[in-house]
mmCIF file of C-alpha atoms in Angstrom:
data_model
loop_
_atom_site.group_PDB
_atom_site.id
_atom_site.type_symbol
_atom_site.label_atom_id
_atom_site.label_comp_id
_atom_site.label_asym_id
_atom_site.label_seq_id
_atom_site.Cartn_x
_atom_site.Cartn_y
_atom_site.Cartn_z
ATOM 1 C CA UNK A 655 -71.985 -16.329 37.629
ATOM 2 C CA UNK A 656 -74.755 -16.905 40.484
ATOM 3 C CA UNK A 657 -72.531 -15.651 42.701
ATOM 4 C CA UNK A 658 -70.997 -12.477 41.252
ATOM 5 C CA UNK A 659 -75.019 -11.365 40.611
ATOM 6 C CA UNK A 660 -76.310 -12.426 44.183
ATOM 7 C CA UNK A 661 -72.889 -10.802 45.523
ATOM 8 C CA UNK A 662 -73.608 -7.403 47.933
ATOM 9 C CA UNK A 663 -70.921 -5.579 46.176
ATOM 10 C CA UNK A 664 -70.363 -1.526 47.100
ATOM 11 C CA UNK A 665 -69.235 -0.982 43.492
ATOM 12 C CA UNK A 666 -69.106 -3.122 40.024
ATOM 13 C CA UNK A 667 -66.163 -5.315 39.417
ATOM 14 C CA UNK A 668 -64.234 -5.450 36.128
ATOM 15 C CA UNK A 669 -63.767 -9.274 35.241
ATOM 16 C CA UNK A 670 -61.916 -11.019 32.314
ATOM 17 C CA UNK A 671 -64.525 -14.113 30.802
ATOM 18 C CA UNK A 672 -62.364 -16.620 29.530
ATOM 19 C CA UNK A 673 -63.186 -18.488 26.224
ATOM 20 C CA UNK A 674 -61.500 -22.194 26.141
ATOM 21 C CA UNK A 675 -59.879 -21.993 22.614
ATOM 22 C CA UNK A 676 -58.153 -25.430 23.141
ATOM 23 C CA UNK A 677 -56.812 -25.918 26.646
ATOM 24 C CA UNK A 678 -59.613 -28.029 27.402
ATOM 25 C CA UNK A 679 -58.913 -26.219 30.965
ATOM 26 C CA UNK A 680 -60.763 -23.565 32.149
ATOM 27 C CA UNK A 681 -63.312 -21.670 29.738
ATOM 28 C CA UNK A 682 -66.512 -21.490 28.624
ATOM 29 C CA UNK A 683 -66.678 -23.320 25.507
ATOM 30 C CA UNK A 684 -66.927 -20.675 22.089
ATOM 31 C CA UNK A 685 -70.342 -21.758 21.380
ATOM 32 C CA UNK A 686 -71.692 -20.380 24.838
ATOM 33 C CA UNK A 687 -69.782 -17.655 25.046
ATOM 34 C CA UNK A 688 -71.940 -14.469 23.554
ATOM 35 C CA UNK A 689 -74.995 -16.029 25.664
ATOM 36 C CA UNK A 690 -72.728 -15.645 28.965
ATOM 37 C CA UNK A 691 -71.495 -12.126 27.501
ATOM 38 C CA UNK A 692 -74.637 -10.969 27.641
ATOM 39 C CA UNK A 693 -75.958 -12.179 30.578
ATOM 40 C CA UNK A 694 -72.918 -10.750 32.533
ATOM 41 C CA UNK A 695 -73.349 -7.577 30.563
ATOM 42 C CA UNK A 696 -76.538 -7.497 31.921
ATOM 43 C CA UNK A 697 -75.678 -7.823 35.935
ATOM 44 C CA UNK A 698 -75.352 -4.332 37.886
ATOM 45 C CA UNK A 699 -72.373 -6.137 39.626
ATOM 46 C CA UNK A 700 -70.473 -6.041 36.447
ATOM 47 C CA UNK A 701 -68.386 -3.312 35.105
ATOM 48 C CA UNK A 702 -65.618 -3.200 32.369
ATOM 49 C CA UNK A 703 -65.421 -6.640 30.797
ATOM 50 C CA UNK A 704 -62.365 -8.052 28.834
ATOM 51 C CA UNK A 705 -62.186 -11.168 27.266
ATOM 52 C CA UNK A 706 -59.448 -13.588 27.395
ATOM 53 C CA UNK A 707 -57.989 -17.258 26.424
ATOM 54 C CA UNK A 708 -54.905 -19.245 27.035
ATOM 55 C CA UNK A 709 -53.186 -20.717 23.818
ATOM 56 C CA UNK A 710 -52.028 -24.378 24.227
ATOM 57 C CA UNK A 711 -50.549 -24.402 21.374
ATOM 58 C CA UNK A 712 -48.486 -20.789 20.533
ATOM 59 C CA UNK A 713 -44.979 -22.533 20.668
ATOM 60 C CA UNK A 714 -45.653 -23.852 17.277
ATOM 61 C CA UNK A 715 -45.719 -21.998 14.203
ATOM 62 C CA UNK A 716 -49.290 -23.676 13.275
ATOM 63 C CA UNK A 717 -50.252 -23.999 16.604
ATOM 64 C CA UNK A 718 -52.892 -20.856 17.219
ATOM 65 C CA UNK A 719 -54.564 -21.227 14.058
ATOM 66 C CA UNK A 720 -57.427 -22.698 15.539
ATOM 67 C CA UNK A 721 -57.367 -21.300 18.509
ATOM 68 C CA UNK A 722 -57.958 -18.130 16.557
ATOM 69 C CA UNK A 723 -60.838 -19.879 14.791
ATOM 70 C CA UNK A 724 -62.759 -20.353 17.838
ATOM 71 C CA UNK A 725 -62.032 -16.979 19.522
ATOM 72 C CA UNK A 726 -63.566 -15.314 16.358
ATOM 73 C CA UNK A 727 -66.776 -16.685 16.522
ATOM 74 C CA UNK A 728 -67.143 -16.290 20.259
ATOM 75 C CA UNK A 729 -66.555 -13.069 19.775
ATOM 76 C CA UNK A 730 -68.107 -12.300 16.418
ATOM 77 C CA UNK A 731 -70.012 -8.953 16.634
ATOM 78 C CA UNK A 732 -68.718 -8.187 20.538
ATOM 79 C CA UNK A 733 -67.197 -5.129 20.805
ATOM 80 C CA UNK A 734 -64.101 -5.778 23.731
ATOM 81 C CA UNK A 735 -61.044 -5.810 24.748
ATOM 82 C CA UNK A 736 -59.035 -8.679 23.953
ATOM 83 C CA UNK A 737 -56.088 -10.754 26.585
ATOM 84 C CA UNK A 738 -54.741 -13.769 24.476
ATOM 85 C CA UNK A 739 -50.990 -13.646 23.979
ATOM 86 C CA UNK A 740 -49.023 -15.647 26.381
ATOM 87 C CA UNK A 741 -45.101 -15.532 25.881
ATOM 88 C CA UNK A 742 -45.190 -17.541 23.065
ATOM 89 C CA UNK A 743 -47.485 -15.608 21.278
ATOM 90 C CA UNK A 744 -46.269 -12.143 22.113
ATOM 91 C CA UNK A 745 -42.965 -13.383 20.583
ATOM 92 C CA UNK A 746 -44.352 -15.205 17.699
ATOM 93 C CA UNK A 747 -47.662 -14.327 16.610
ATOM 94 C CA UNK A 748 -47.803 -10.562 16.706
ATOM 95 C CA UNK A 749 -51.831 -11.302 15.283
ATOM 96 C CA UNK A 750 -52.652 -12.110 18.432
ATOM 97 C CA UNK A 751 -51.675 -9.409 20.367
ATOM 98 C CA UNK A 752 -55.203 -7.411 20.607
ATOM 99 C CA UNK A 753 -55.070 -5.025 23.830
ATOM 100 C CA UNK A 754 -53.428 -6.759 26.382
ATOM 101 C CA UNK A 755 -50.720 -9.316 26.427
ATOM 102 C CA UNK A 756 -49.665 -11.468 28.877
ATOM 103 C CA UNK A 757 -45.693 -12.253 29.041
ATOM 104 C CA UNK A 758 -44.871 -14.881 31.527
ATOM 105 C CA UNK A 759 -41.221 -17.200 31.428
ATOM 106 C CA UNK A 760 -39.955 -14.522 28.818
ATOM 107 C CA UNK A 761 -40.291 -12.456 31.986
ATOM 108 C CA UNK A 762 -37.299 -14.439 33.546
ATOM 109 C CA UNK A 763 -35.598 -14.469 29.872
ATOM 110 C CA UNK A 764 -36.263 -18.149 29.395
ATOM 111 C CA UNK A 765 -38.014 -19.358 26.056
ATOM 112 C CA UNK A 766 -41.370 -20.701 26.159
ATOM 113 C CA UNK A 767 -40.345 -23.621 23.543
ATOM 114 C CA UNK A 768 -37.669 -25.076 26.131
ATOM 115 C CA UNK A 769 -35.128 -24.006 23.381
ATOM 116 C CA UNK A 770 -32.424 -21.021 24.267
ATOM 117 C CA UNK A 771 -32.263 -21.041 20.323
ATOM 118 C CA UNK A 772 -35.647 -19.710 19.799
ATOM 119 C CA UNK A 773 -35.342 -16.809 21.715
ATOM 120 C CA UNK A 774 -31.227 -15.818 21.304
ATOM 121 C CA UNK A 775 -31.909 -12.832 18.742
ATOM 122 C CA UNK A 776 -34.902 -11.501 21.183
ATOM 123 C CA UNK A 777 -32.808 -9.510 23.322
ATOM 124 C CA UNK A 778 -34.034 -11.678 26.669
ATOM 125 C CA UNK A 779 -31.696 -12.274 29.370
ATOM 126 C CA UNK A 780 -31.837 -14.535 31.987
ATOM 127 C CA UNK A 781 -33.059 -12.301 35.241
ATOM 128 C CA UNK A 782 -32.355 -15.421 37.673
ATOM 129 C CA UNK A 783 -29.372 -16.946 38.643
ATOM 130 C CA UNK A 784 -28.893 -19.906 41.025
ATOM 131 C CA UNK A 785 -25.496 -20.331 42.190
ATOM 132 C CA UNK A 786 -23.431 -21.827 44.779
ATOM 133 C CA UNK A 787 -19.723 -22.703 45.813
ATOM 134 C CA UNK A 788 -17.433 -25.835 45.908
ATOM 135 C CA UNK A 789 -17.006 -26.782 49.599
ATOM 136 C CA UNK A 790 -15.120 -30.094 49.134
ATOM 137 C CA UNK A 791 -12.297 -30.883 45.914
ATOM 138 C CA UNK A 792 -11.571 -34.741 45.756
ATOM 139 C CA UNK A 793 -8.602 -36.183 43.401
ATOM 140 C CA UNK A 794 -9.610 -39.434 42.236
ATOM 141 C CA UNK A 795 -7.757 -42.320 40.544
ATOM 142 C CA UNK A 796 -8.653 -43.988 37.211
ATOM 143 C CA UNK A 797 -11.684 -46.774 38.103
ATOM 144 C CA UNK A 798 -12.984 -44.649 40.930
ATOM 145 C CA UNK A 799 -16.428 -43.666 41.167
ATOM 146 C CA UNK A 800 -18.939 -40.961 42.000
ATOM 147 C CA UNK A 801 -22.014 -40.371 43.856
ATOM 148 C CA UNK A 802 -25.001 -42.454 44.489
ATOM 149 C CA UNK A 803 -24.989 -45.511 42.542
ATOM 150 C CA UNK A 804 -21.290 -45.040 41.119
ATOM 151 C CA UNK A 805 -22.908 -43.581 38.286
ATOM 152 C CA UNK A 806 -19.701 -42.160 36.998
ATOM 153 C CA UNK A 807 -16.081 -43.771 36.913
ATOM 154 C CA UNK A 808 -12.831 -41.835 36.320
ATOM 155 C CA UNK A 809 -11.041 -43.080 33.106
ATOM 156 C CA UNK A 810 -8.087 -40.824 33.973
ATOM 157 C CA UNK A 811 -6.802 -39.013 37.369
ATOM 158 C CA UNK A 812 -9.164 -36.232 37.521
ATOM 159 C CA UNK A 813 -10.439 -33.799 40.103
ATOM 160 C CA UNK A 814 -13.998 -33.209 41.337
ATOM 161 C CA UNK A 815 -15.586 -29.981 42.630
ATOM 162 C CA UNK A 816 -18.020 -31.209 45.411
ATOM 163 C CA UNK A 817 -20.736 -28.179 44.726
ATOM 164 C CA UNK A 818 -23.264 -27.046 48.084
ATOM 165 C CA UNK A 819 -27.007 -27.496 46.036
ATOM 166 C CA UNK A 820 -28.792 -30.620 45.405
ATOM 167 C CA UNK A 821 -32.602 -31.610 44.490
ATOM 168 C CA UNK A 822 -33.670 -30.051 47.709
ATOM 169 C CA UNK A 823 -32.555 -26.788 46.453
ATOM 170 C CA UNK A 824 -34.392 -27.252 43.518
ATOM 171 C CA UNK A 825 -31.493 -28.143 40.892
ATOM 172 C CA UNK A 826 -32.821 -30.894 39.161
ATOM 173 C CA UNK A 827 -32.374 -35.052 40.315
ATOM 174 C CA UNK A 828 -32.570 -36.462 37.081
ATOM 175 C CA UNK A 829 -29.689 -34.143 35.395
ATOM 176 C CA UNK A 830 -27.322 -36.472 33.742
ATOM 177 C CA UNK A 831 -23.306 -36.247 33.940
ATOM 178 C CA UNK A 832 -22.860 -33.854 31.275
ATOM 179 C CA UNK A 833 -24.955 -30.819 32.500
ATOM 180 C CA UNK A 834 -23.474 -27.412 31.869
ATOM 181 C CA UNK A 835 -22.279 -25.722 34.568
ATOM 182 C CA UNK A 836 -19.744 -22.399 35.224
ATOM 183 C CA UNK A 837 -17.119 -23.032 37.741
ATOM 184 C CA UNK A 838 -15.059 -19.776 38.499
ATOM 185 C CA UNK A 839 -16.446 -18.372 35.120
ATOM 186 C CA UNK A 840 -15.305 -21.540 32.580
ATOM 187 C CA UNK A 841 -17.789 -23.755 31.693
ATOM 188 C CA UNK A 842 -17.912 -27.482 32.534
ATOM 189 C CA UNK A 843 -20.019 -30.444 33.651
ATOM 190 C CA UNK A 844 -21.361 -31.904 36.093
ATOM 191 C CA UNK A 845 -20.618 -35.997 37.060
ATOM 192 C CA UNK A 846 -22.658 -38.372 39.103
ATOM 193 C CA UNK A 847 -26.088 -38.478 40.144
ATOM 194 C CA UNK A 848 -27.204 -35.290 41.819
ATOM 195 C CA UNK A 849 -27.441 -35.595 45.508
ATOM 196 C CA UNK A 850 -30.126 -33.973 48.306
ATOM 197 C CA UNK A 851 -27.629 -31.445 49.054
ATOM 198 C CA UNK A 852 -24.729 -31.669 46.951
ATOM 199 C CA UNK A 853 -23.599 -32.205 43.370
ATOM 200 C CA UNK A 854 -19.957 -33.294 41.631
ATOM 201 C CA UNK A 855 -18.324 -31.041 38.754
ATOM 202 C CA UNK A 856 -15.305 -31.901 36.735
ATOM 203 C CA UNK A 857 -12.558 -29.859 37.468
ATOM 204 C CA UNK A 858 -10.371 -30.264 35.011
ATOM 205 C CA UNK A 859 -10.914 -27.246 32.245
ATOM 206 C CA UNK A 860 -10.592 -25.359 35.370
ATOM 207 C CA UNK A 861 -7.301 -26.332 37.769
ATOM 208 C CA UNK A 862 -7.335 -23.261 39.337
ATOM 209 C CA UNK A 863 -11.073 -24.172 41.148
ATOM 210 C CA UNK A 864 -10.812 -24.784 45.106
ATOM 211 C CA UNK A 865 -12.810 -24.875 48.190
ATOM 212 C CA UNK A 866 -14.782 -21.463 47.825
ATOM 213 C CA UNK A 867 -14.809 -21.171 43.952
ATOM 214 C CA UNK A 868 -18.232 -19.560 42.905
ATOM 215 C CA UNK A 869 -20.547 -22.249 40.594
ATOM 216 C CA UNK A 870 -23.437 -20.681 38.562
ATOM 217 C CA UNK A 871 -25.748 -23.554 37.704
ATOM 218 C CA UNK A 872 -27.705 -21.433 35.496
ATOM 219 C CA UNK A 873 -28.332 -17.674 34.439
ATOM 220 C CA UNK A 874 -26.672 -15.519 32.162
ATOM 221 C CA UNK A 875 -24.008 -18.157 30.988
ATOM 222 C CA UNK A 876 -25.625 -21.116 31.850
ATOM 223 C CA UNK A 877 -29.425 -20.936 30.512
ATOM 224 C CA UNK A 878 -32.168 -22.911 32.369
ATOM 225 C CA UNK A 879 -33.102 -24.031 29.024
ATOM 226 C CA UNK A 880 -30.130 -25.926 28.816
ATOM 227 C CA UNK A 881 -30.259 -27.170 32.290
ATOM 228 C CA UNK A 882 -33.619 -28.038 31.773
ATOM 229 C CA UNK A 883 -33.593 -29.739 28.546
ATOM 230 C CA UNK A 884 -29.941 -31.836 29.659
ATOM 231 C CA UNK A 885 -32.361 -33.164 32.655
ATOM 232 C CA UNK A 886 -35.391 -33.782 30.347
ATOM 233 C CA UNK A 887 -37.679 -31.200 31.663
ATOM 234 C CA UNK A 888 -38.343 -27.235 31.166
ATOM 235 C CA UNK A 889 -37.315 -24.254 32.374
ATOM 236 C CA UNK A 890 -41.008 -23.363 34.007
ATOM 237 C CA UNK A 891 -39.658 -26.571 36.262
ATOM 238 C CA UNK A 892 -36.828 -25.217 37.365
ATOM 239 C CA UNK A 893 -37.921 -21.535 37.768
ATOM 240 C CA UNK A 894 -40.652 -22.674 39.620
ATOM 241 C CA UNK A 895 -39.134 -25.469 42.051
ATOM 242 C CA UNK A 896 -36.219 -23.297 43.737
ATOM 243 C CA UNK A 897 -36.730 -24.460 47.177
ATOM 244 C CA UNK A 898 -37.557 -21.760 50.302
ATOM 245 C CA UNK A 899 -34.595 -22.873 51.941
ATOM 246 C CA UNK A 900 -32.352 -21.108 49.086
ATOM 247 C CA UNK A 901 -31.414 -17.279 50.057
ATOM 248 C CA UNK A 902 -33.141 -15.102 47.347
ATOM 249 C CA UNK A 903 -30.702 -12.188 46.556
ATOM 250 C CA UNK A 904 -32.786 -9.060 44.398
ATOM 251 C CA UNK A 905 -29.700 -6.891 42.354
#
């Protein structure tokens, strides 16, 4: 605050002031908050002022009750615009909309509860797809094993799509064998721990699959969610951790 009123500025700046309804992050806390309105309301440096919070808690049905609580009596008698609802919210708790929301993974069509389930009758789709090819196809005997660690052993002859994205593209280490995944358009799994650059698939609900054969890993059939949840994480993760070295494609 010292420095926005000591700041040389050629024309006032409109600023959100954020009220810490919970986080426990960033905020000033609800009990301070119509001293600092006024004060800032008071500076020549400020102009249009809105006031904002970040829920902690939206992805619950009980979870913004009192959150609400405290923004009311920071704000009792203030007359201002109001920026509260992140995605959860906007979805969920239409009382908390006010003037401006502020959408964020439901942006990508992901669900801010880590659930696909939650957010299937919204009309969201998935905006991001990661995908790849199989470069290698290996036909393995019964007792054979995969990947790091021999993780996973064939119990009958079986191929395995050897898939160009690892953990350094961003697809997750820790997913187990048993992670959706579309090869060619029919949905399987993958086998074996997840390598730097490469993963395994099973092949078999699709023999047709060769060298070349596209993979989505998630997107519109596979959801991130699922991904995310088989690998005992979120989607945020994922969204967020696609490495530079993977070719982003707008459509």
């Amino acid at each position: 605050m010292k420095a926005l009123q000591n700041a040389r500025l050629n024309a006032p700046l409109d600023i959100y002031v954020k009220v810490n309804s919970g986080m426990n992050r960033l905020g000033f806390q609800p009990e301070r908050a119509q001293t600092v309105w006024q004060q800032l309301r008071a500076m020549r440096n400020v102009g249009e002022m809105t006031l904002m919070s970040h829920f902690a808690q939206a992805d619950h049905p009980e979870g913004i009750g009192e959150a609400m609580r405290r923004i009311a009596l920071a704000t009792e008698g203030l007359q201002c615009a109001h920026s509260l609802s992140n995605s959860a919210a906007t979805l969920w708790h239409p009382q908390a909309h006010y003037d401006w929301v502020r959408p964020g993974i439901i942006l990508y069509g992901a669900s801010p509860s880590g659930q696909w389930r939650d957010i299937a009758d919204t009309g969201l789709k998935p905006v991001m797809t990661l995908s790849s090819e199989i470069i290698g196809v290996q036909t393995l005997s019964v007792g054979e094993r995969v990947g790091y660690g021999g993780r996973y052993s064939v119990t009958q002859e079986q191929r395995i799509g050897i898939v160009a994205a690892g953990y350094a593209d961003g697809y997750p280490r820790h997913a187990p064998t048993g992670t959706p995944v579309l090869v060619d358009g029919i949905r399987t799994r993958t086998v074996g721990t997840v390598s730097m650059d490469m993963l395994a698939v099973d092949l078999t609900p699709c023999p047709q699959a060769g060298i070349g054969t596209p993979v989505e890993l998630w997107g519109k059939e596979i959801k991130v969610d699922d991904v995310a949840s088989a690998a005992g994480t979120l989607g945020y993760e994922l969204l967020c951790a696609v490495a530079p070295r993977v070719p982003f494609v707008t459509t």
